[in-house]
XYZ file of C-alpha atoms in Angstrom:
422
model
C 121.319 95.288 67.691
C 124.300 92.673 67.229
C 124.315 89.751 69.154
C 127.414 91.290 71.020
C 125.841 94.491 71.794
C 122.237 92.592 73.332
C 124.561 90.403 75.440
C 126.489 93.337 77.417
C 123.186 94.873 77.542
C 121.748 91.809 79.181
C 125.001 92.120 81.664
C 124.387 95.797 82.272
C 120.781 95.117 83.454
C 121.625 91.238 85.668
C 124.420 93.689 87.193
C 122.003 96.404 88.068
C 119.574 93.857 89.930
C 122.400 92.857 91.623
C 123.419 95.873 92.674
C 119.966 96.928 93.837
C 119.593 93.600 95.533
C 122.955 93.915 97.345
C 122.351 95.105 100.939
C 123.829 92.987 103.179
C 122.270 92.656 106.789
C 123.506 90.595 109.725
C 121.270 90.241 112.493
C 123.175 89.477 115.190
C 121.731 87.476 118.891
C 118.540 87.146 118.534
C 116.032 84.586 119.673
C 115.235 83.061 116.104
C 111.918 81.171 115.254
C 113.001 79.080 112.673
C 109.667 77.035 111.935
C 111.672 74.319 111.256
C 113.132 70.947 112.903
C 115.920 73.108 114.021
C 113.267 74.579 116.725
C 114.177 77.886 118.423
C 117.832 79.028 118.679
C 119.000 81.271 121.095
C 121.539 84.189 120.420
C 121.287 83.341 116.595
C 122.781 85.311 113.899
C 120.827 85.709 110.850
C 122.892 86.436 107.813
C 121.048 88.190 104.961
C 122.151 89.069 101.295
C 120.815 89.437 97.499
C 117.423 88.799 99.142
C 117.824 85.053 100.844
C 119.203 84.224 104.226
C 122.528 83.081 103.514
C 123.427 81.636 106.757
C 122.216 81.153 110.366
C 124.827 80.669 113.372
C 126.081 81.930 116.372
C 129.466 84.485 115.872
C 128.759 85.110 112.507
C 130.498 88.207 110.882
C 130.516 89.791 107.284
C 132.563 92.963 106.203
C 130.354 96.086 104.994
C 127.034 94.078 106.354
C 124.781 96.191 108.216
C 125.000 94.878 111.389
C 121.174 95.454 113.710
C 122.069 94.203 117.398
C 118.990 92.072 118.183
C 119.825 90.754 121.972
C 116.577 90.670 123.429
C 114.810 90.629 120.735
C 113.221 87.558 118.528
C 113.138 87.015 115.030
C 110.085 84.891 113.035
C 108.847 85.035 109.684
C 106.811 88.138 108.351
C 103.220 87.716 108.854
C 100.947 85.969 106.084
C 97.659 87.576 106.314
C 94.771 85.551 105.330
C 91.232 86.373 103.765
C 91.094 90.558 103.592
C 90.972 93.100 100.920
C 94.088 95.396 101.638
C 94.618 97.037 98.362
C 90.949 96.726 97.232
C 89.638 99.188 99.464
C 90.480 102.396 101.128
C 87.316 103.021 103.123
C 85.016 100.604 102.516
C 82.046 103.307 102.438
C 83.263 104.960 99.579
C 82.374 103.451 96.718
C 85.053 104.673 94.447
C 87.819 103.409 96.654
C 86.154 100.075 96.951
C 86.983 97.066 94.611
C 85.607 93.863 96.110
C 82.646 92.814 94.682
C 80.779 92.905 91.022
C 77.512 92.835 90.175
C 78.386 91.355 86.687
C 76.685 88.263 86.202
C 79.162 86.398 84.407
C 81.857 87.043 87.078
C 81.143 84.485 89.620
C 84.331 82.033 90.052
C 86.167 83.886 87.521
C 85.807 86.815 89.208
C 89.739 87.822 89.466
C 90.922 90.914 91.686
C 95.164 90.865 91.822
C 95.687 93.412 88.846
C 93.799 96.448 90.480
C 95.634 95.771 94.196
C 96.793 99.055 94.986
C 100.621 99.071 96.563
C 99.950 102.554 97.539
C 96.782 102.170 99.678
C 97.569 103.675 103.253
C 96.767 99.797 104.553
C 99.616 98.631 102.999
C 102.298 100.287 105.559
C 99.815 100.600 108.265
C 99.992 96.446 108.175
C 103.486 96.287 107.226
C 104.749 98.370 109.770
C 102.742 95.602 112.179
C 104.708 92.812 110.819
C 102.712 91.760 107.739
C 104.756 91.058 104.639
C 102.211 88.903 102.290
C 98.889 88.542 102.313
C 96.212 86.748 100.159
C 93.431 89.354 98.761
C 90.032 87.831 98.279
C 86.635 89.620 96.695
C 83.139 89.691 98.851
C 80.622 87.308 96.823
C 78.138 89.927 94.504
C 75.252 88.228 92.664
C 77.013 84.825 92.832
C 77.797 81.663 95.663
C 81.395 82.093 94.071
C 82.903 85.376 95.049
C 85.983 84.854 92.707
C 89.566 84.435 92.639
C 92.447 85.359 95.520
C 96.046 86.084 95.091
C 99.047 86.304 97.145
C 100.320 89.958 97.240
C 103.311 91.370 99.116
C 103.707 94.575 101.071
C 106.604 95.774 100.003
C 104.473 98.812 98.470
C 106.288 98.545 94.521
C 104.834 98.365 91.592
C 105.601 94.737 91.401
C 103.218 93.274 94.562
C 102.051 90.147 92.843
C 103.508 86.572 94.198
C 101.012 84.206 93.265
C 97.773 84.960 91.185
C 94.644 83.103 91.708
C 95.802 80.376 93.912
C 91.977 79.587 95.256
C 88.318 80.084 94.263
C 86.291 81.361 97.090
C 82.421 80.674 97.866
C 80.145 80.577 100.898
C 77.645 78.193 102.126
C 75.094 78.532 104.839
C 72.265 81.281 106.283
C 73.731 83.659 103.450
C 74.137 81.182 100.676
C 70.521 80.020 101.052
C 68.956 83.774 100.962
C 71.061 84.293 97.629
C 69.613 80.450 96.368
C 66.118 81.303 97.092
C 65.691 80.820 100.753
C 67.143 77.139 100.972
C 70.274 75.556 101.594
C 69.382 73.224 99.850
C 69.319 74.971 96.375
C 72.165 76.659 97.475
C 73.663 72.837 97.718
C 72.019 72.126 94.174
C 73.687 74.594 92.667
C 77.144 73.753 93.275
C 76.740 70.556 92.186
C 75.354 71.783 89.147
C 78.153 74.366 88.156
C 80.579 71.703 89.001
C 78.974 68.902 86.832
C 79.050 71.228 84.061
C 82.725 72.264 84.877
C 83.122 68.831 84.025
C 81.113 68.632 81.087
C 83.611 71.617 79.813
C 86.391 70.106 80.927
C 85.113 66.895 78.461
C 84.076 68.985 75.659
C 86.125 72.417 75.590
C 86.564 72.623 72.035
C 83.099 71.911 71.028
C 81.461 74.058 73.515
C 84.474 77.297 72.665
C 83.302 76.722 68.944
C 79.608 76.700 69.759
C 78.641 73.249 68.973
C 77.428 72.598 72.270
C 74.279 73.025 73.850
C 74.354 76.332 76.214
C 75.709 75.761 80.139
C 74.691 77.845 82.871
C 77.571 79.061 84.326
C 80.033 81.697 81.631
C 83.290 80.092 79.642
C 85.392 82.221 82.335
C 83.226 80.664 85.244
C 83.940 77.119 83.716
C 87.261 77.111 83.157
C 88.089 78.712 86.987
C 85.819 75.685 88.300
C 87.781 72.873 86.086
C 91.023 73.965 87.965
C 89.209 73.425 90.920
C 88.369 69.752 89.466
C 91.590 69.322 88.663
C 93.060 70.289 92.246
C 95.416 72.675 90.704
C 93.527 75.062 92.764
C 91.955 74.862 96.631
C 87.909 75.473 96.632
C 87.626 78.099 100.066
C 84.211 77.652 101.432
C 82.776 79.995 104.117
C 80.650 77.726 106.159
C 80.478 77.807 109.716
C 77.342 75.263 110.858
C 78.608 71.939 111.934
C 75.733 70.138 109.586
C 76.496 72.509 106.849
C 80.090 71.445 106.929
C 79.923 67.998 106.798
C 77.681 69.295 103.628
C 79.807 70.795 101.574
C 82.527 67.937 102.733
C 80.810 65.528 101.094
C 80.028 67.758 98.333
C 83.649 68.454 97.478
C 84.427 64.333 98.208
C 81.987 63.851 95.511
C 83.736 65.636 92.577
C 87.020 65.467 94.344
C 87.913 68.605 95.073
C 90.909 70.107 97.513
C 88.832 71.876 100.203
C 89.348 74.889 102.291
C 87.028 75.663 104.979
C 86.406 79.520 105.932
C 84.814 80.843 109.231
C 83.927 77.388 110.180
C 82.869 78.095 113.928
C 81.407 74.679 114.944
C 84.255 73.169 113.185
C 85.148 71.657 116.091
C 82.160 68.841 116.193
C 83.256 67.376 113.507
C 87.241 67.562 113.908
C 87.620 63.721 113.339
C 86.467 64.218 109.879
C 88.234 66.822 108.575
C 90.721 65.210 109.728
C 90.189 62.166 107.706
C 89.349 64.416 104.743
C 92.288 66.026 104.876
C 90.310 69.805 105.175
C 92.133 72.367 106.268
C 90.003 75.569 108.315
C 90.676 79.079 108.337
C 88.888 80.615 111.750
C 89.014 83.368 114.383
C 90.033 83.173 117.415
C 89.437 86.072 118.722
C 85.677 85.393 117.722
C 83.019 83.914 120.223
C 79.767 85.172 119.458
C 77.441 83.314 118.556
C 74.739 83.258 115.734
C 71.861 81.090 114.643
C 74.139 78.958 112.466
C 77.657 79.405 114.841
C 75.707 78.557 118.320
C 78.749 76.414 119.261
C 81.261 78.773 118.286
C 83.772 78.950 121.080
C 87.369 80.238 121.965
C 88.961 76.994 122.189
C 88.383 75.703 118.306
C 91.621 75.780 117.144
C 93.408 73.924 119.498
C 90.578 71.208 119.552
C 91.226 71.005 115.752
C 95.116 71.114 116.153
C 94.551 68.168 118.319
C 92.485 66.090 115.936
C 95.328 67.092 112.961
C 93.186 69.170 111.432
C 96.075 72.274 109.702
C 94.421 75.739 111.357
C 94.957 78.877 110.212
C 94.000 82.625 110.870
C 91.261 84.800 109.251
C 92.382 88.876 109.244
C 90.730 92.097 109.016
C 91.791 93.997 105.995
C 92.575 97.581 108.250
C 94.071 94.925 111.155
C 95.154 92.276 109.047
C 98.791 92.639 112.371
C 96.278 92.248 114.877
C 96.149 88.867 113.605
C 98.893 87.869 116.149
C 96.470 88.409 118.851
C 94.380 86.163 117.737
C 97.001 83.819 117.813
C 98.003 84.579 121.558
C 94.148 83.501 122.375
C 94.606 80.348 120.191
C 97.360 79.662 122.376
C 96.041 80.695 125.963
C 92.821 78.135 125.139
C 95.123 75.917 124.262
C 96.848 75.601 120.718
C 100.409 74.790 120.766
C 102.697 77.658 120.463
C 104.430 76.331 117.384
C 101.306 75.487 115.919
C 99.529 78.975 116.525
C 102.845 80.947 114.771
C 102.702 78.262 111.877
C 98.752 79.429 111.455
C 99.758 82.756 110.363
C 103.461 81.758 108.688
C 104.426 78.321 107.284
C 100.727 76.824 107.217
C 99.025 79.591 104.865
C 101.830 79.151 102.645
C 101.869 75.010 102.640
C 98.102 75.545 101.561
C 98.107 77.954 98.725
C 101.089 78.676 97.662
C 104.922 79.993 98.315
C 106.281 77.297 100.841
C 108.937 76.640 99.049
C 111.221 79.651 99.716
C 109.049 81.295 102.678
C 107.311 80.571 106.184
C 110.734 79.119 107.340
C 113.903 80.752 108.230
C 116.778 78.764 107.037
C 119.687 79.224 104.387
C 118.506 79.608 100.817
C 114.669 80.818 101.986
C 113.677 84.397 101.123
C 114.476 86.963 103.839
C 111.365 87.850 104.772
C 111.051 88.038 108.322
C 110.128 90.591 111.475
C 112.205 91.445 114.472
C 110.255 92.400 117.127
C 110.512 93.673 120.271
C 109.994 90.523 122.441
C 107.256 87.520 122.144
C 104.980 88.043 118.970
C 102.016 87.110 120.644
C 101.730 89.517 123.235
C 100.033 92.419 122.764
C 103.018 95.000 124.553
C 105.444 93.401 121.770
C 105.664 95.336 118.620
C 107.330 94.863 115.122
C 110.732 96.759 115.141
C 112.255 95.862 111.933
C 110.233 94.240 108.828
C 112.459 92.595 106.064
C 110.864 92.192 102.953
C 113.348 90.647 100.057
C 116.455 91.481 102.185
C 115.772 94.632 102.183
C 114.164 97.006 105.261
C 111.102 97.662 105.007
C 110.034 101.925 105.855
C 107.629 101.619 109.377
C 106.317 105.855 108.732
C 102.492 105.202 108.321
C 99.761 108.148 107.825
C 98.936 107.522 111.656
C 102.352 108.278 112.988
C 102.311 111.159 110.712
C 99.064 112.509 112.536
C 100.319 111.441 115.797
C 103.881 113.669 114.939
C 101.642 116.398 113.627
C 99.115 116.668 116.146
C 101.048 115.737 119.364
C 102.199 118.980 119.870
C 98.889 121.639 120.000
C 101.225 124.141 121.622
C 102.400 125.768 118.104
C 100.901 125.973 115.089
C 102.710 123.431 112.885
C 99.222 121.590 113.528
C 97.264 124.001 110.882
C 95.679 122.320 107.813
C 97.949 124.156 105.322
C 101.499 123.737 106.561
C 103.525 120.526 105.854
């Protein structure tokens, strides 16, 4: 092919993506969140095109934009799910739908899950349709502390759901950690300090240990190289911990080989605020989540906003079938106490700051990707619902197989409900 001939084809296809990127929207008086020192406008137009928000105003008008009348209504970033398996597993039962764990020995930290997410999984527009538009997968732990790898993923349901691969190694810690070490926390403790040591041995003498000059490590190449991004703090170390003793554990574990920490479940958290705080740890917990166990006996409703008050950055853990119901937990953040801002930040503009994407999402304001919900009224209540999801500029479809059933079923009067008719 000339050179003239690959450069109008290179035309043909940039005008193509245009053209499929093209759908103006105008969303016009809303209530809009922005997340950002602009605060919370009232009877805001959001202007949308080629996928960004291209302006923000009041009286704003563009010819041939589709024009959605929000008055009423509030806008706020889509939803950034935290923690679940959405396109690993159908019904978790099943073993053939379920991806989230190996058994392979040498897949501990390495352990990598974004290129079997499945766009088409039924949880995919049962949690878009609820106002999720990202989400960041994570495996269960198998034979190892490390359970592997997570990724940022979109809902969009294309072919093309990956945003950010591998942006944080997961692990646990704790009453589980120490029945996979032996019975003791304390192995469980030894252990991590051994794989990272050795990390750091790799990280000193890759080519001799690749060529096998080296004497033999513990942990696999693919283990070793996953744990010296962690070393390096390209990459966040996510530890599921949740006794107050056991945190300050792996704390000063991860101050010790200076690693960027991420605390998971993290239920007594609040005891020992002050110094995450100081260590600049940021928790990922439940609100909606109360009950006690013998290593979460302090666990109470009011830990994120006694974190939020000690600066500690909070986020939200999510269910992988109710990854939307993570608003909720939000709204009883906020009622014991968290700061409204602060609450929709945990499950927007704070996930993203942390592990990835922050620089064009989690904030709505000119140049930022339009991805944002409008929804009926105030996110956090439980009568509010998602009316319109915008993923890339573009609406996102809200059908999911339970409104199917529900259309299907609702009417037992006729026989359209019979298992071989459409």
């Amino acid at each position: 092919m000339t050179l003239l001939l690959k450069s109008l084809a290179i035309l043909l296809v940039a005008a193509t993506l245009s053209s499929a990127n093209a759908e103006m929207i105008l969303i016009k008086n809303a209530k809009v969140y922005t997340q950002t020192s602009a605060g919370n406008l009232e009877n805001t137009d959001v202007l949308i095109e080629d996928g960004l928000i291209r302006n923000i105003g009041e009286d704003l008008s563009a010819d041939d934009a589709r024009v959605i009348n929000a008055k009423g209504k509030v806008v706020t970033p889509g939803i950034f799910a935290l923690m679940n398996q959405i396109g690993l597993v159908e019904v978790s039962a099943v073993e053939g739908t379920n991806d989230t764990a190996t058994e392979t020995e040498v897949l501990g930290a390495s352990f990598s899950v974004d290129e079997v997410f499945n766009p088409e999984s039924t949880l995919v527009p049962m949690n878009r349709a609820g106002g999720v538009t990202r989400t960041l997968i994570k495996p269960y732990n198998g034979n190892s502390l490390f359970a592997g790898l997570g990724s940022i993923m979109d809902l969009a349901g294309d072919y093309d759901p990956l945003i950010v691969s591998d942006v944080a190694v997961f692990a646990i810690y704790g009453e589980h950690a120490a029945s996979m070490s032996g019975g003791s926390r304390a192995a469980a403790l030894q252990y991590f300090n051994r794989a990272f040591s050795q990390a750091k041995e790799f990280s000193e003498n890759s080519d001799a240990i690749k060529s096998g000059d080296y004497r033999e490590l513990d942990l696999s190449m693919g283990d070793l190289e996953t744990l010296s991004r962690v070393l390096d703090q390209d990459i966040p170390l996510v530890v599921n911990v949740n006794r107050a003793n056991d945190i300050l554990a792996v704390v000063d574990m991860a101050k010790k080989h200076n690693i960027k920490l991420v605390l998971a479940g993290a239920a007594e958290a609040w005891k020992v605020a002050e110094q995450l705080a100081t260590a600049d740890v940021a928790v990922i917990i439940d609100p909606m989540d109360n009950i006690p166990s013998f290593e979460s006996l302090g666990k109470r409703y009011d830990n994120a906003a006694l974190l939020t008050k000690a600066g500690v950055d909070v986020m939200f853990s999510s269910e992988t079938h109710n990854a939307q119901n993570v608003r909720y937990a939000a709204g009883n953040a906020v009622a014991y106490g968290m700061p409204y801002d602060k609450a929709l930040a945990a499950m927007t503009s704070t996930p993203a700051k942390v592990f990835g994407g922050a620089s064009n999402y989690g904030k709505l304001m000119p140049g930022f990707k339009a991805e944002l919900v409008i929804w009926s009224g105030d996110p956090l209540e439980v009568t509010t619902y998602a009316e319109s999801v915008i993923i890339d500029g573009k609406l996102t479809d809200s059908d999911t197989r339970a409104k199917r059933l529900e259309r299907r079923y609702k009417d037992i009067s006729n026989d359209q409900n019979t298992f071989y008719r459409k």
